[in-house]
PDB file of C-alpha atoms in Angstrom:
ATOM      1  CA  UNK A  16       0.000   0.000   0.000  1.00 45.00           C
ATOM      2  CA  UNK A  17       3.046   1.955   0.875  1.00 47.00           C
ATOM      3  CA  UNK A  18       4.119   2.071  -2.613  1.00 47.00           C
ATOM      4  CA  UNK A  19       0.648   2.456  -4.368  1.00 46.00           C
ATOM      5  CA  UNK A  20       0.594   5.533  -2.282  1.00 45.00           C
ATOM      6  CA  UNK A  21       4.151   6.837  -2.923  1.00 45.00           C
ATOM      7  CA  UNK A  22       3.662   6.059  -7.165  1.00 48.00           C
ATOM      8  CA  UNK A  23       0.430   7.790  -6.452  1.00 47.00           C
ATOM      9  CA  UNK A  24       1.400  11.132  -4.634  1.00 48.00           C
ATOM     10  CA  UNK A  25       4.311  11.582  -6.924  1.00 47.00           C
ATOM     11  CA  UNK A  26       2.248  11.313 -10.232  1.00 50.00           C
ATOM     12  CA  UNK A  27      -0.425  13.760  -9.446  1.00 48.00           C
ATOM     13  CA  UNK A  28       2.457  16.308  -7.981  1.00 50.00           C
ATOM     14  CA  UNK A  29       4.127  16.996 -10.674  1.00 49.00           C
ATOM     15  CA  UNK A  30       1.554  16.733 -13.300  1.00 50.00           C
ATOM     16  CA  UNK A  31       1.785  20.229 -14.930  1.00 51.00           C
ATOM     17  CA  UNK A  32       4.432  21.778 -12.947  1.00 55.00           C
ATOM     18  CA  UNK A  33       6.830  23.229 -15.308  1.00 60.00           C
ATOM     19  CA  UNK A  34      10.946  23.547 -13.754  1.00 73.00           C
ATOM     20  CA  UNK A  35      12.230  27.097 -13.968  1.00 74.00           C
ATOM     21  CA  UNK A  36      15.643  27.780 -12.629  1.00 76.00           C
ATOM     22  CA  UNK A  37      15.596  30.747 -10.280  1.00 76.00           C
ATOM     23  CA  UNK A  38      18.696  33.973 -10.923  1.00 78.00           C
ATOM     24  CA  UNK A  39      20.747  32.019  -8.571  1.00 74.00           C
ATOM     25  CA  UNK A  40      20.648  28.679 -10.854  1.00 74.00           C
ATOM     26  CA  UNK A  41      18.163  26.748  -7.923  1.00 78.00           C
ATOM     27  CA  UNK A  42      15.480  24.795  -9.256  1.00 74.00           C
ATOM     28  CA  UNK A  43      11.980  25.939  -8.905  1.00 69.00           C
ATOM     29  CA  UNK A  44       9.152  24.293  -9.474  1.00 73.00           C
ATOM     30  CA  UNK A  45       5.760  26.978 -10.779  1.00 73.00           C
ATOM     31  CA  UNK A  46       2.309  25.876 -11.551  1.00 75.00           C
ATOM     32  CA  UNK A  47       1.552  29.727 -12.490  1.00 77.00           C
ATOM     33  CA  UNK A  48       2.350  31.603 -15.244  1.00 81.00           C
ATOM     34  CA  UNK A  49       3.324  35.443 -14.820  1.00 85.00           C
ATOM     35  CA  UNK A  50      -0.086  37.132 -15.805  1.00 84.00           C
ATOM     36  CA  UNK A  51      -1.888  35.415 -12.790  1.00 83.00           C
ATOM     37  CA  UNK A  52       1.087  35.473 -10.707  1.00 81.00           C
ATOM     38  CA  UNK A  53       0.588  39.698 -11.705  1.00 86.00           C
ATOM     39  CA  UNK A  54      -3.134  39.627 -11.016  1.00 87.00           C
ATOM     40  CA  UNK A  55      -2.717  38.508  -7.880  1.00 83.00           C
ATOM     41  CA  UNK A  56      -0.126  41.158  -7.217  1.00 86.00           C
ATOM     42  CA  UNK A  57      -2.623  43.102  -8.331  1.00 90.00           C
ATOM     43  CA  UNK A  58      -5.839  42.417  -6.280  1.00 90.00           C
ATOM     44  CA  UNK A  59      -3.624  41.719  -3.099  1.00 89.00           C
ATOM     45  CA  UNK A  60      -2.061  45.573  -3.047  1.00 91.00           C
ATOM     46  CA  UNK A  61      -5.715  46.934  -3.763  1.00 93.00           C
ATOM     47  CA  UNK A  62      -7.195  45.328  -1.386  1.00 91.00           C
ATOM     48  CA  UNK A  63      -4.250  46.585   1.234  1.00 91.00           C
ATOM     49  CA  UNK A  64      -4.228  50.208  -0.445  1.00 94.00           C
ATOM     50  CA  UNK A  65      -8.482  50.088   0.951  1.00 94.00           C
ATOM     51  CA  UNK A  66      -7.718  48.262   4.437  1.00 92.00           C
ATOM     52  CA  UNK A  67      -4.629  49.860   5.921  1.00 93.00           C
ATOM     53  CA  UNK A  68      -4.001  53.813   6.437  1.00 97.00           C
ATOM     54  CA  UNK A  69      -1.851  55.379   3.397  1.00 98.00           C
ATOM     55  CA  UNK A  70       0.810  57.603   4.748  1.00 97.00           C
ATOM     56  CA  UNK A  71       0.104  61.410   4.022  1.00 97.00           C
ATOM     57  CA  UNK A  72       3.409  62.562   4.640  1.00 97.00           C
ATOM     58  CA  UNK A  73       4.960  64.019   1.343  1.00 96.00           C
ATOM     59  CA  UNK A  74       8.580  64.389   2.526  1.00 97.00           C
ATOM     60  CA  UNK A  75       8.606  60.773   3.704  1.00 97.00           C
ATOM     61  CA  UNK A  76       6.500  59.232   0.713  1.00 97.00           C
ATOM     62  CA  UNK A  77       9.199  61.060  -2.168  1.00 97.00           C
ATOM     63  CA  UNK A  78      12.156  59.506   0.247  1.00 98.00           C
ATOM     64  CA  UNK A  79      10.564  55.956   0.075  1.00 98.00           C
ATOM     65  CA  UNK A  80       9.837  56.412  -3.996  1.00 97.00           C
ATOM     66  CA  UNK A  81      13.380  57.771  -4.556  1.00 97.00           C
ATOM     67  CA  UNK A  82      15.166  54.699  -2.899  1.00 98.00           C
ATOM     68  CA  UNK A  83      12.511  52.032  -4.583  1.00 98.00           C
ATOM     69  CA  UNK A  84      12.749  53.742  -8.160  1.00 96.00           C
ATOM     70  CA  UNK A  85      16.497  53.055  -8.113  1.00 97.00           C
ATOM     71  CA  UNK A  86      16.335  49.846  -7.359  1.00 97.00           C
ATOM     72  CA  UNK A  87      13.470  48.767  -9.700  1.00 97.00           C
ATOM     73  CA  UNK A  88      15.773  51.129 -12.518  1.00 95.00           C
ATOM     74  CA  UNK A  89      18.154  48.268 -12.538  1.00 96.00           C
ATOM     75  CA  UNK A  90      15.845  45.345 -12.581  1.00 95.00           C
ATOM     76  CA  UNK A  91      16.201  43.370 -16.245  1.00 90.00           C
ATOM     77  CA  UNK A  92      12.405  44.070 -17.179  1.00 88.00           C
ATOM     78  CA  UNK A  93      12.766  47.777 -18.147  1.00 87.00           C
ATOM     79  CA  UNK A  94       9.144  48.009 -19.296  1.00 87.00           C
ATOM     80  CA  UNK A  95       7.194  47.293 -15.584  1.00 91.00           C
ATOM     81  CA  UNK A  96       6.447  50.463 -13.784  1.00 93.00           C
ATOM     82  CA  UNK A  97       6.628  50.018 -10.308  1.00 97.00           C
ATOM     83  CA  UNK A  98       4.133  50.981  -7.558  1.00 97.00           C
ATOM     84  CA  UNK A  99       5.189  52.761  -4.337  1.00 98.00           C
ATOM     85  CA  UNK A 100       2.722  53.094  -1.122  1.00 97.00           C
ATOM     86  CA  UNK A 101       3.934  54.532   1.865  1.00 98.00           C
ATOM     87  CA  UNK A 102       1.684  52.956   4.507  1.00 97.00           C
ATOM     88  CA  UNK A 103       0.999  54.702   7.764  1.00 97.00           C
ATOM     89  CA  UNK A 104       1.497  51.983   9.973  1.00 94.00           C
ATOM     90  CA  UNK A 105       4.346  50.828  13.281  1.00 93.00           C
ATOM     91  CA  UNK A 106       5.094  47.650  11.727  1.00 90.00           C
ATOM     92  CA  UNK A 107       8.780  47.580  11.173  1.00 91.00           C
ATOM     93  CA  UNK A 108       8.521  45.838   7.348  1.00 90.00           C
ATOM     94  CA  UNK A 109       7.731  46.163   3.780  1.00 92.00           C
ATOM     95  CA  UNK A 110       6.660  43.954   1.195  1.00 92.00           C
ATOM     96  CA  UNK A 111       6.773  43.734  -3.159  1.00 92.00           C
ATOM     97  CA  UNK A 112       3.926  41.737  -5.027  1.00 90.00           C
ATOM     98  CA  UNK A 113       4.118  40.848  -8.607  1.00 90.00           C
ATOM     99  CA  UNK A 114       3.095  42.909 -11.520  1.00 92.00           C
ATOM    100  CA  UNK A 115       5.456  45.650  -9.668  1.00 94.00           C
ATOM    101  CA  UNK A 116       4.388  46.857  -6.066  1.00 94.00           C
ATOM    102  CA  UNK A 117       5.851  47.775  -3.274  1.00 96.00           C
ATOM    103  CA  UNK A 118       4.323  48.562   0.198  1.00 95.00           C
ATOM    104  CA  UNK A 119       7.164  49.858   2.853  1.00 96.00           C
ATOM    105  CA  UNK A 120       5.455  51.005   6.586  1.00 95.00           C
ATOM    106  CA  UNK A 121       6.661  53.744   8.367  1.00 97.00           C
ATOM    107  CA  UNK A 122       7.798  51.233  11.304  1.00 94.00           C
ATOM    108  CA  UNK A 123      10.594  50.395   9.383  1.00 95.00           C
ATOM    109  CA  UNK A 124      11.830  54.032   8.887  1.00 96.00           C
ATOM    110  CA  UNK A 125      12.971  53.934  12.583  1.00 93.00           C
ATOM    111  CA  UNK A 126      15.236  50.843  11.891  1.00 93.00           C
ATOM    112  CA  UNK A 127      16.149  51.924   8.747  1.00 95.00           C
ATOM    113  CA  UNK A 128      18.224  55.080   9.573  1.00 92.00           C
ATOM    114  CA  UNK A 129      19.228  55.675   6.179  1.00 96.00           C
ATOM    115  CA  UNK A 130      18.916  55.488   2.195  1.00 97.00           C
ATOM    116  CA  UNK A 131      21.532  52.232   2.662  1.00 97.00           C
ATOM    117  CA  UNK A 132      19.317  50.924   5.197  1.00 97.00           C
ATOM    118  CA  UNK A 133      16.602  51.233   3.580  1.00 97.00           C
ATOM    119  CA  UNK A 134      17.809  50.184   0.367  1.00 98.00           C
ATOM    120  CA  UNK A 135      18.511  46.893   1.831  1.00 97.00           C
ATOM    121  CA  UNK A 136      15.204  46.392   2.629  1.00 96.00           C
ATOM    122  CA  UNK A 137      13.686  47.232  -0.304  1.00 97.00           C
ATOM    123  CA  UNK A 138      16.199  45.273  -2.562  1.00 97.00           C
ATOM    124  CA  UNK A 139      15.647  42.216  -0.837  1.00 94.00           C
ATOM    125  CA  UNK A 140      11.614  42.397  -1.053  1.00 93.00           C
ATOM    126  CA  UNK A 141      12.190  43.115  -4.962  1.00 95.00           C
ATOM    127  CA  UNK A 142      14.241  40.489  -5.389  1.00 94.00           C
ATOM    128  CA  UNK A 143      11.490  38.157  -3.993  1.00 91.00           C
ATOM    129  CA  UNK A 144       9.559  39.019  -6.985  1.00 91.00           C
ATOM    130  CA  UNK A 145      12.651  38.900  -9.165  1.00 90.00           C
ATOM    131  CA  UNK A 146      13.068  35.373  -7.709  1.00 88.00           C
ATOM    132  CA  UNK A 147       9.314  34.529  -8.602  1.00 85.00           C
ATOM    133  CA  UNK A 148       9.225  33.606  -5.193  1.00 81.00           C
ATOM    134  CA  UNK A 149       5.399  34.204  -4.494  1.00 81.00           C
ATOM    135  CA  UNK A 150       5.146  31.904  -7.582  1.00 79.00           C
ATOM    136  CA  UNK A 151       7.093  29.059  -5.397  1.00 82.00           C
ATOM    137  CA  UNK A 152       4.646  29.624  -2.419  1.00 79.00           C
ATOM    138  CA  UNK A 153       1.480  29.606  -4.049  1.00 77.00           C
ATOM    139  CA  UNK A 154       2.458  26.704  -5.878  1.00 76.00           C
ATOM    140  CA  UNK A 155       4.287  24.762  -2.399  1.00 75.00           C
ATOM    141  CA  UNK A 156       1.041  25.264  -0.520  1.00 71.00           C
ATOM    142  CA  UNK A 157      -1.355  24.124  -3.903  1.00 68.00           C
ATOM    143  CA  UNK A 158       1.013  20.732  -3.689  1.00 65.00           C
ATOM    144  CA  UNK A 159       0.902  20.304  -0.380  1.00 63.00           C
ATOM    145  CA  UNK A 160      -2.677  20.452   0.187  1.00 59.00           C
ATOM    146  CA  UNK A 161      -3.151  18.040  -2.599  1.00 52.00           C
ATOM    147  CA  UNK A 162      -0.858  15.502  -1.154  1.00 50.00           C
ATOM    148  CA  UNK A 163      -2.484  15.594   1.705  1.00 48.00           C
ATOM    149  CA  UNK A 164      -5.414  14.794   0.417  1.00 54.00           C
ATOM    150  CA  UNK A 165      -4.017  12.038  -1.787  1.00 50.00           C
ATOM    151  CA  UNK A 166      -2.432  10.816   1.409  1.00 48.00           C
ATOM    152  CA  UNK A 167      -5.956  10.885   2.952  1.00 52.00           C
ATOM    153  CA  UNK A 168      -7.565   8.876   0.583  1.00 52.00           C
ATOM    154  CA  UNK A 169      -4.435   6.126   0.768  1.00 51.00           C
ATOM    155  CA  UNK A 170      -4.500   5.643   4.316  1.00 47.00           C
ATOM    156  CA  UNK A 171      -8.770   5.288   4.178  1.00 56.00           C
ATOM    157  CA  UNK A 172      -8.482   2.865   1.237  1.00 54.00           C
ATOM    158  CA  UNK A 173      -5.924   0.802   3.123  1.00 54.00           C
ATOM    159  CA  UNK A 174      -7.718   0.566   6.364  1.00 54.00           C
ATOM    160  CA  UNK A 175      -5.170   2.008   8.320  1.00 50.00           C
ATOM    161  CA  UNK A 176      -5.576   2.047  11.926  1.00 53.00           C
ATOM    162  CA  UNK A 177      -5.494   5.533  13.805  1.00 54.00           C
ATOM    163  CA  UNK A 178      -5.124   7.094  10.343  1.00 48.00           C
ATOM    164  CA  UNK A 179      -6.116  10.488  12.059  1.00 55.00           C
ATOM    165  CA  UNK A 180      -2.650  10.248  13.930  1.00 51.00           C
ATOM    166  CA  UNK A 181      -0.815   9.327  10.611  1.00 45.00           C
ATOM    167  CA  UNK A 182      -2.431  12.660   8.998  1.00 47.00           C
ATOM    168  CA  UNK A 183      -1.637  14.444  11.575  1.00 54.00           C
ATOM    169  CA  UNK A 184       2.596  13.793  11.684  1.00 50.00           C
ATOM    170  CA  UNK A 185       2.002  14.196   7.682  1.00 47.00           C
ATOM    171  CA  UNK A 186       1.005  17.406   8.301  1.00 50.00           C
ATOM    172  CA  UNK A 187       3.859  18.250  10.932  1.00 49.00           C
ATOM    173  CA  UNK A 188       5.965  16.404   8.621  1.00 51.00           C
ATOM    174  CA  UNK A 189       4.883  18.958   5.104  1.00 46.00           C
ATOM    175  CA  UNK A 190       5.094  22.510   7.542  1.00 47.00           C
ATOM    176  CA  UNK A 191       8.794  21.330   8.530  1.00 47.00           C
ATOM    177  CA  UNK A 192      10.269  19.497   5.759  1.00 46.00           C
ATOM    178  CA  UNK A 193       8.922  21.286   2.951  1.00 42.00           C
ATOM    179  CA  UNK A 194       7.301  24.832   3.319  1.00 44.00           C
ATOM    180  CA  UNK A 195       9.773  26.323   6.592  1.00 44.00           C
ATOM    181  CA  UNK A 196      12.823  25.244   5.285  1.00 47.00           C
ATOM    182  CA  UNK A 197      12.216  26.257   2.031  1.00 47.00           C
ATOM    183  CA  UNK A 198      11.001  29.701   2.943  1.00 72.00           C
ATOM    184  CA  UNK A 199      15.071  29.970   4.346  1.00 77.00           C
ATOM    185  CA  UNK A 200      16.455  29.535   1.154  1.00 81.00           C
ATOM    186  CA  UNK A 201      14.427  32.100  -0.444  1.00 82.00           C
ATOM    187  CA  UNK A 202      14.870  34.884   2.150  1.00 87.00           C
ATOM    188  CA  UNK A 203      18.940  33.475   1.630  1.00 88.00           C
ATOM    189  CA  UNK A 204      18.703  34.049  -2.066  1.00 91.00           C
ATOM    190  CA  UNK A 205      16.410  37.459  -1.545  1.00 91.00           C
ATOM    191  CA  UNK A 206      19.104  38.428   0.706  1.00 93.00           C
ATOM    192  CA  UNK A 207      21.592  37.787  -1.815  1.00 95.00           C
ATOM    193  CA  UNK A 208      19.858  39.045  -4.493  1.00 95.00           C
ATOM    194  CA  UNK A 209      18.674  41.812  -3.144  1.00 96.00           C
ATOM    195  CA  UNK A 210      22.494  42.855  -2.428  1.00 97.00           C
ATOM    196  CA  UNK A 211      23.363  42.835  -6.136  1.00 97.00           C
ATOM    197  CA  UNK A 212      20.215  44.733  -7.035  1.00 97.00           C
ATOM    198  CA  UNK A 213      21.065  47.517  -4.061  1.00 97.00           C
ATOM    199  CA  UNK A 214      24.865  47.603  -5.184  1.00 97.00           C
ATOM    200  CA  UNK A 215      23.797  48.013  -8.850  1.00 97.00           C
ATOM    201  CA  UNK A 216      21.509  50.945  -8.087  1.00 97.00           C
ATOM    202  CA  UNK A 217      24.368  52.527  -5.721  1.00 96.00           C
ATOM    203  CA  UNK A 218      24.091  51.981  -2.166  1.00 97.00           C
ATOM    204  CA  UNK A 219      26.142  50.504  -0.085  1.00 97.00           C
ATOM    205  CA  UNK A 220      25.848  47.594   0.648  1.00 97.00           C
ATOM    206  CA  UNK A 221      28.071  47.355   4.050  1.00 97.00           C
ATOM    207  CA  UNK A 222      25.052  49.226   5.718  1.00 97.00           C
ATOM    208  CA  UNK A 223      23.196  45.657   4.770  1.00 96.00           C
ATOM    209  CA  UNK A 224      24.924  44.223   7.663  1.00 95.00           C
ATOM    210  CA  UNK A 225      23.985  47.237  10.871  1.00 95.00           C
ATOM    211  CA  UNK A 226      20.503  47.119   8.830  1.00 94.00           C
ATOM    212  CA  UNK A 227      20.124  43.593  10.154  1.00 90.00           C
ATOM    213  CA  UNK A 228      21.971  44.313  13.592  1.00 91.00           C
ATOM    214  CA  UNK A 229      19.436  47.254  13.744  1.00 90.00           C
ATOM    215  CA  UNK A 230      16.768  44.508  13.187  1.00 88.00           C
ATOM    216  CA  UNK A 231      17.988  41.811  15.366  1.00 84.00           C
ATOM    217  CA  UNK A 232      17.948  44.703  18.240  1.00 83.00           C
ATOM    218  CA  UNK A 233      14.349  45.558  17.215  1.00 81.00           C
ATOM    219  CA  UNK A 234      13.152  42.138  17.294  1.00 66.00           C
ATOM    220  CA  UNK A 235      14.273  40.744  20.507  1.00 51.00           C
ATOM    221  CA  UNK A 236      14.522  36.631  20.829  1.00 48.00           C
ATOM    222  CA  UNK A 237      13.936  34.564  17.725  1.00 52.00           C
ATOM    223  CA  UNK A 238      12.970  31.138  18.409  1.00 46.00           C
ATOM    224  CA  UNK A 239      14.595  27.850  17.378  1.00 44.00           C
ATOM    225  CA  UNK A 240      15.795  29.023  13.361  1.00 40.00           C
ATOM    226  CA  UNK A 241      14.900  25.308  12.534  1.00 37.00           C
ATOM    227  CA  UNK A 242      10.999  26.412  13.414  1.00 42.00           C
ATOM    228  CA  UNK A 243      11.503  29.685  11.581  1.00 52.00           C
ATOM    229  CA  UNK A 244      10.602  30.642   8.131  1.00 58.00           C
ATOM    230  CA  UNK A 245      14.143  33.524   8.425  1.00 68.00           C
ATOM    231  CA  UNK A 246      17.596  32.672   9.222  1.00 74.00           C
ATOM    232  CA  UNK A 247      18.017  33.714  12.324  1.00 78.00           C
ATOM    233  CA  UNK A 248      19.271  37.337  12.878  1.00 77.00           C
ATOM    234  CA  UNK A 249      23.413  35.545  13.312  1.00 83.00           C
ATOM    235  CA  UNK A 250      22.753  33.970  10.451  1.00 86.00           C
ATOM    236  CA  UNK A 251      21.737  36.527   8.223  1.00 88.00           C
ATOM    237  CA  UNK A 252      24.351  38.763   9.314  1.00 91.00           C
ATOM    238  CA  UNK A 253      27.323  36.391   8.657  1.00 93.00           C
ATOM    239  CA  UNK A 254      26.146  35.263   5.120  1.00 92.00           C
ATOM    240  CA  UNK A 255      25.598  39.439   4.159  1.00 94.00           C
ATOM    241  CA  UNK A 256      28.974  39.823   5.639  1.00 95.00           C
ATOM    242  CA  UNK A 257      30.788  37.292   3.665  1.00 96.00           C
ATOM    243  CA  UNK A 258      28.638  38.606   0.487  1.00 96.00           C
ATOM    244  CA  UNK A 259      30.257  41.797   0.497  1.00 97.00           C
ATOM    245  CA  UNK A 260      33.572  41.195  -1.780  1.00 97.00           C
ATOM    246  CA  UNK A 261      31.001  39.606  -4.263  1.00 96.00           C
ATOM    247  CA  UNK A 262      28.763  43.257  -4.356  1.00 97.00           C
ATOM    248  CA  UNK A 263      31.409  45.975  -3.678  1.00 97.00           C
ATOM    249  CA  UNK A 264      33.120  45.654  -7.024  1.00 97.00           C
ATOM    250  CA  UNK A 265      28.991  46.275  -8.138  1.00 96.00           C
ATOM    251  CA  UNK A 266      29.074  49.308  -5.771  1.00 97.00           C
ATOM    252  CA  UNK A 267      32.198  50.599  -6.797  1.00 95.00           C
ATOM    253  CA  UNK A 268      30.839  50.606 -10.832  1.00 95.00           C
ATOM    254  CA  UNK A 269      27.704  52.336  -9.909  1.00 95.00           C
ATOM    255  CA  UNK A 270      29.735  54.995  -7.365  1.00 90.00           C
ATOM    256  CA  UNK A 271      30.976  56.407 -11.157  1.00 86.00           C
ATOM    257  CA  UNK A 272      27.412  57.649 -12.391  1.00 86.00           C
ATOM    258  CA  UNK A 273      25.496  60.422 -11.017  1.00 76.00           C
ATOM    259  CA  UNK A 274      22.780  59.394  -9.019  1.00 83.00           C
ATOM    260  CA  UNK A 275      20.299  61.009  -7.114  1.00 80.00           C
ATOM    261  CA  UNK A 276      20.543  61.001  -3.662  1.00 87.00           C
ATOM    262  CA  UNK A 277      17.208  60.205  -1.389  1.00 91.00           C
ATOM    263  CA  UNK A 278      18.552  61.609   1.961  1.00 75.00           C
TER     264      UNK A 278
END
């Protein structure tokens, strides 16, 4: 039955998944195609731009723009025209959807003393869309689901005994060894990614680093990283730090155009 199940779970998987490769040469696996991937984008940020308070400060809101529209000016796809909302809101974070929006709160503008800082930030949410990350999610939690339900109808057809317990360690077993883990290598690659893309457009990318020891003091305790869908704060740190000879030469090249500086 084991086997049936296995043959089973596998087939209906990875019928019509397509494999993409992501910028950094991983292997994704997308069940979406850009347009609804962009729709999405689309109908999430609208919705937010009606439920949460839109910041009315002007000074602030052409800072924010002025850091994101030199980061998106060096993304490959030269045609998208980014969105930029300035929410009014203490949450120390910010956010980019597909189809080209960004959302940064106003939270994060007392962690994120500066253009670097803020750069950082901002780079590494793009790059989650660069990445097609949301793609990755959306399709994770559509294969997930199904295998559990696959792996429902197995255990019933078999006439497992306390098949309640069995689902239940499955579903440990999918939130740990599939969708946490996984959500660590794609805030590593944003992180990494996002670097390039901040380097490219000019900043510095040694403020990445007191960014995240700004953060780490922000956030207090993490919990166990292994239960965490982010390195923890250590970790994050070290691998920015030993990123930096890769991005400075990036830096350096962008240091020789004129760029406009956001404060």
């Amino acid at each position: 039955m084991k086997n049936v199940f296995l043959g089973m779970l596998v087939a209906l998987l990875m019928t019509g998944c397509a494999t993409h490769k992501s910028p950094t040469g991983r292997s994704q696996i997308l069940l979406f195609d850009e347009s609804e991937m962009s729709q999405m984008g689309q109908q999430s940020f609208e919705a937010m731009k009606k439920s949460e308070k839109i910041s009315k400060d002007k000074k602030l809101t052409a800072y924010v723009n002025c850091v994101a529209n030199r980061i998106t000016a060096v993304l490959p796809d030269k045609k998208l025209t980014w969105e930029v909302v300035l929410f009014d809101s203490n949450q120390v974070n910010a956010f980019a959807l597909p189809g080209g929006h960004i959302g940064v709160y106003t939270g994060l503008l007392k962690v994120a003393s500066d253009q670097d800082q803020l750069a950082t930030v901002i780079g590494h949410e793009v790059a989650h869309v660069l990445a097609r990350h949301g793609n990755e999610q959306v399709t994770r939690a559509q294969m997930t689901n199904t295998g559990m339900q696959v792996a429902d109808i197995a255990l019933g057809a078999g006439g497992v005994a306390n098949k309640d317990m069995y689902m239940a360690g499955l579903g440990l077993g999918a939130q740990v060894g599939i969708l946490l883990p996984f959500g660590r290598d794609q805030e590593s690659e944003s992180d990494e990614l996002g670097l390039e893309l901040m380097a490219k457009a000019g900043f510095n990318p040694a403020k990445s680093v007191i960014l995240w020891q700004n953060m780490a003091k922000a956030g207090g305790e993490q919990g166990p990283e292994m239960f965490s869908t982010h390195p923890s704060h250590s970790t994050r740190i070290a691998d920015l730090e030993a990123l930096q000879a890769k991005v400075t030469p990036l830096y350096k090249a962008a240091q020789k155009q004129s760029l406009q500086q956001c404060g």
